[in-house]
C-alpha atoms as a PDB file:
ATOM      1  CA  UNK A   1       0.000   0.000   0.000  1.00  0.00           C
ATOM      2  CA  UNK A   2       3.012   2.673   1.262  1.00  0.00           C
ATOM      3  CA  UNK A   3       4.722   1.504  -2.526  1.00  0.00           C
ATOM      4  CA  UNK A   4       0.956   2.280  -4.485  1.00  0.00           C
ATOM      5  CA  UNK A   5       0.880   5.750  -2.725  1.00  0.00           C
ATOM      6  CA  UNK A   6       4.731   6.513  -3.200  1.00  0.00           C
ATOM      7  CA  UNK A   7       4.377   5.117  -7.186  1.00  0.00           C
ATOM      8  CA  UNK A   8       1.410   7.011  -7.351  1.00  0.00           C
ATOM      9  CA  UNK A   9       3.426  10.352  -6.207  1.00  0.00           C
ATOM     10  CA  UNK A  10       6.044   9.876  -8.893  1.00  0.00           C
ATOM     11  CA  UNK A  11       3.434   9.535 -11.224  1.00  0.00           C
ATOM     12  CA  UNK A  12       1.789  13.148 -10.640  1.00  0.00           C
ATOM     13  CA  UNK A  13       5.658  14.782 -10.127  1.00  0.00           C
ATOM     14  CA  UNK A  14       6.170  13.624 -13.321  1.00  0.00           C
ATOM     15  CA  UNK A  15       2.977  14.384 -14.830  1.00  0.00           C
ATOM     16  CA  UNK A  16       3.321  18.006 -13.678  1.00  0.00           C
ATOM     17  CA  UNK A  17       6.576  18.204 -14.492  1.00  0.00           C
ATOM     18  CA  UNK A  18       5.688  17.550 -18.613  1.00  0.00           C
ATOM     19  CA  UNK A  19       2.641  20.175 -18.323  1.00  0.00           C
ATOM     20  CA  UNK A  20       5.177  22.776 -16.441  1.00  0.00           C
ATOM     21  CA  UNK A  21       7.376  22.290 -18.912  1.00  0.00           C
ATOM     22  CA  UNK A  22       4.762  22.393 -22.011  1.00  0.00           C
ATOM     23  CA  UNK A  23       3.524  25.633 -20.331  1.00  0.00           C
ATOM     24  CA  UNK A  24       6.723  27.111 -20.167  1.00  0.00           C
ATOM     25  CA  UNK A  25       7.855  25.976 -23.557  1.00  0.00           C
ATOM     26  CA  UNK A  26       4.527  27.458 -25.242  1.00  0.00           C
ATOM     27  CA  UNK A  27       5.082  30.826 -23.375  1.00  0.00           C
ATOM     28  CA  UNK A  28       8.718  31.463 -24.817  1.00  0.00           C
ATOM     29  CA  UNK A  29       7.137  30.659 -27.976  1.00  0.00           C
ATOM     30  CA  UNK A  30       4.909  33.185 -28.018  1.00  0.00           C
ATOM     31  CA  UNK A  31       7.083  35.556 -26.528  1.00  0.00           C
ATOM     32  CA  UNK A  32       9.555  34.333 -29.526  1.00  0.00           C
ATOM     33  CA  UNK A  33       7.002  35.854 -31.790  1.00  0.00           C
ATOM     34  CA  UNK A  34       6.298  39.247 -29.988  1.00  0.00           C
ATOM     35  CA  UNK A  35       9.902  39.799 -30.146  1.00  0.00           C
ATOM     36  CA  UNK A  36      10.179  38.984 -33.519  1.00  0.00           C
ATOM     37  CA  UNK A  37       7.362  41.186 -34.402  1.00  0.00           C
ATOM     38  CA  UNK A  38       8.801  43.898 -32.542  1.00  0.00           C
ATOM     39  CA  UNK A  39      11.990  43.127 -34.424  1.00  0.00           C
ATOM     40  CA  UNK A  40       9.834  43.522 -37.596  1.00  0.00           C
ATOM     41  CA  UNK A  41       9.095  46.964 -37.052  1.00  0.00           C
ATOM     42  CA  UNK A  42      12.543  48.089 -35.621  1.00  0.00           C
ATOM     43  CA  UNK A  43      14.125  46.874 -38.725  1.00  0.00           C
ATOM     44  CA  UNK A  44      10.962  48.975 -41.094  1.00  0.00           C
ATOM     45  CA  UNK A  45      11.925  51.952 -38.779  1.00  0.00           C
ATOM     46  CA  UNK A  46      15.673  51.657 -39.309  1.00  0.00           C
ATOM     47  CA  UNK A  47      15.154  52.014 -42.916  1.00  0.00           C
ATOM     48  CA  UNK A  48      13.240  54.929 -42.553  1.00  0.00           C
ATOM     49  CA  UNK A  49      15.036  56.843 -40.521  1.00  0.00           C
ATOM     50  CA  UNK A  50      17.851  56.362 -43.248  1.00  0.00           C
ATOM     51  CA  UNK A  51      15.551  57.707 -45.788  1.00  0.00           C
ATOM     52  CA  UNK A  52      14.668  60.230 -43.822  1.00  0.00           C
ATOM     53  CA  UNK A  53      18.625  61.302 -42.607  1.00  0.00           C
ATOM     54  CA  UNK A  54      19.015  60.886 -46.091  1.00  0.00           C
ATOM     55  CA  UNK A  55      16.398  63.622 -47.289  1.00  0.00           C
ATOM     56  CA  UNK A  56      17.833  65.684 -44.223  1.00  0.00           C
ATOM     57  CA  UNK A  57      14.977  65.405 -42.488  1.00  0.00           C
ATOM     58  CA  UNK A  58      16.318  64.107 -39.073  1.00  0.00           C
ATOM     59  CA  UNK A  59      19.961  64.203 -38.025  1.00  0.00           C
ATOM     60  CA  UNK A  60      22.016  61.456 -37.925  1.00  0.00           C
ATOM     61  CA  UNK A  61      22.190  60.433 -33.701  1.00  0.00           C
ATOM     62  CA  UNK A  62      18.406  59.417 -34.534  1.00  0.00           C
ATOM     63  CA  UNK A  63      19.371  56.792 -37.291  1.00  0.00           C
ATOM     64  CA  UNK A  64      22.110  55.565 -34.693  1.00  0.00           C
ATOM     65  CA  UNK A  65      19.079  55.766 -32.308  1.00  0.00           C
ATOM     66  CA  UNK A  66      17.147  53.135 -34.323  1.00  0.00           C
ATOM     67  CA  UNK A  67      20.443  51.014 -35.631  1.00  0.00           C
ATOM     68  CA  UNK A  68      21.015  50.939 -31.282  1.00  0.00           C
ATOM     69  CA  UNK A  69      17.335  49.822 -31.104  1.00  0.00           C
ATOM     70  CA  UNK A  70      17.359  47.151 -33.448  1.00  0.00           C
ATOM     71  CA  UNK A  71      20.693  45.829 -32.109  1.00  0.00           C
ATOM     72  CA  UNK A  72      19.033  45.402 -28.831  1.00  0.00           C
ATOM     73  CA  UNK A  73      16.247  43.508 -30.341  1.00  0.00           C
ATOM     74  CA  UNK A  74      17.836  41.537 -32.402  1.00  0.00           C
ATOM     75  CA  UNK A  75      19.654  40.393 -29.157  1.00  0.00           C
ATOM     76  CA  UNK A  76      16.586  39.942 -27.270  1.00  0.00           C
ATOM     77  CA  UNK A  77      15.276  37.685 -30.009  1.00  0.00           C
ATOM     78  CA  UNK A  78      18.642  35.257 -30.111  1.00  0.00           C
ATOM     79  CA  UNK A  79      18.162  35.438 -26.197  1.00  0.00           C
ATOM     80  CA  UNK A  80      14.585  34.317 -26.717  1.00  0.00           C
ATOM     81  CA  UNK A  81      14.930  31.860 -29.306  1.00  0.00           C
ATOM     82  CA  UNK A  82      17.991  30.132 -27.404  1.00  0.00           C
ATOM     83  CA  UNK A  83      15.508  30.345 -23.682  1.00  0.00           C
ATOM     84  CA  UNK A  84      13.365  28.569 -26.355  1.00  0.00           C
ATOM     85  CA  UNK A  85      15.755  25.768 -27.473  1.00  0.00           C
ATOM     86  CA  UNK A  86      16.413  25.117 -23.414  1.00  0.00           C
ATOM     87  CA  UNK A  87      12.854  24.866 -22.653  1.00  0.00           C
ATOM     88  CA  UNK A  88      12.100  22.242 -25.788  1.00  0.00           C
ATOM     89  CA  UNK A  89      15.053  20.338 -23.709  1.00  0.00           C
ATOM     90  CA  UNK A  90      13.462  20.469 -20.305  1.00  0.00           C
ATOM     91  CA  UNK A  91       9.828  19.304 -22.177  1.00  0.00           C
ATOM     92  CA  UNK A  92      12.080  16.431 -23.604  1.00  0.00           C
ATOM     93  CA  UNK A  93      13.602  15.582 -20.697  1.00  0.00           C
ATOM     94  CA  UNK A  94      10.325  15.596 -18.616  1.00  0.00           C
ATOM     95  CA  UNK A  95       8.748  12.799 -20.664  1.00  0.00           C
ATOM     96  CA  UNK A  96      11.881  10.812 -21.027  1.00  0.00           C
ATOM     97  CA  UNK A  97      12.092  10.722 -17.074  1.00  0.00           C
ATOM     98  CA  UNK A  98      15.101  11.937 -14.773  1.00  0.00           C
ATOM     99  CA  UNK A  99      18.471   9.834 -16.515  1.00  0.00           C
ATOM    100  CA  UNK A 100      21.147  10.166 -14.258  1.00  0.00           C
ATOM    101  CA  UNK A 101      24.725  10.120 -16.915  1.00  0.00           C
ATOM    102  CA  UNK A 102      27.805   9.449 -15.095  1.00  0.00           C
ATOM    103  CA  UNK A 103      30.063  11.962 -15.136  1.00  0.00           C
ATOM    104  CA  UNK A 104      32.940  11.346 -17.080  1.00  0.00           C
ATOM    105  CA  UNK A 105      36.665  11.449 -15.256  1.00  0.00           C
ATOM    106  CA  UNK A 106      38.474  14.933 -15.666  1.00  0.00           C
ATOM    107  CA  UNK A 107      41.505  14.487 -17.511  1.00  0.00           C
ATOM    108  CA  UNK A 108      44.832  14.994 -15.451  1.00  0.00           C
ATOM    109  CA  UNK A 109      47.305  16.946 -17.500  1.00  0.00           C
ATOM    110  CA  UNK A 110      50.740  16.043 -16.132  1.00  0.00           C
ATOM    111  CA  UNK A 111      52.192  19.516 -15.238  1.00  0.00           C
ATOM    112  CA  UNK A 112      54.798  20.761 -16.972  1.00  0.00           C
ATOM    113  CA  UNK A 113      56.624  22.265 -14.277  1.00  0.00           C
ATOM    114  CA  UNK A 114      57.288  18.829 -12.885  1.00  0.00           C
ATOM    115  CA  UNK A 115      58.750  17.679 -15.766  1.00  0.00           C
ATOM    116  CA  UNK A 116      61.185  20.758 -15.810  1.00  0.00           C
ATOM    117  CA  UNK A 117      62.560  20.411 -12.199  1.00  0.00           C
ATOM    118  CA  UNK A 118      63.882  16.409 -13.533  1.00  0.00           C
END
């Protein structure tokens, strides 16, 4: 009976555990898209703030105004899309359960110094 319940526990942790990390997952998607959108339009306003600097109707620190802004957006969406990437990983490692991987032996480099005091 104490092994039902206790199965029964691991069962719902891991249950919850897939829909947390579906829910999370589907959130950074979304916000993948608003920032891309927002990207969108930085890049359309970039180009015409050229045009206008261009036709001397603004000065120049306002097209480095929008290149700045679209910089920072552009990194916001490669911070987004890789938050995306590590999310997909925690859904897949949710349904594939909890592997424990041994952890491979660090390598000991002999030290050079040792070999130069011989």
């Amino acid at each position: 009976s104490e092994r039902v319940n206790e199965y029964g526990q691991v069962v719902l942790k891991a249950l919850q555990d897939v829909e947390d990390a579906q829910t999370n997952e589907s959130k950074q998607a979304d916000y993948v898209q608003s920032v891309q959108k927002q990207l969108d339009l930085a890049e359309k306003s970039k180009v015409q703030t050229l045009q206008n600097y261009a036709n001397g109707t603004v000065d120049f620190t306002r097209y480095l105004t929008a290149i700045l802004s679209y910089q920072q957006l552009q990194r916001s969406s490669l911070q987004a899309q890789r938050d995306l990437v590590l999310y997909r990983i925690d859904l897949y490692r949710a349904v594939a359960g909890d592997w424990e991987l041994p952890v491979p032996p660090q390598a000991v480099l002999p030290d050079p110094m040792d070999e130069e005091s011989k």
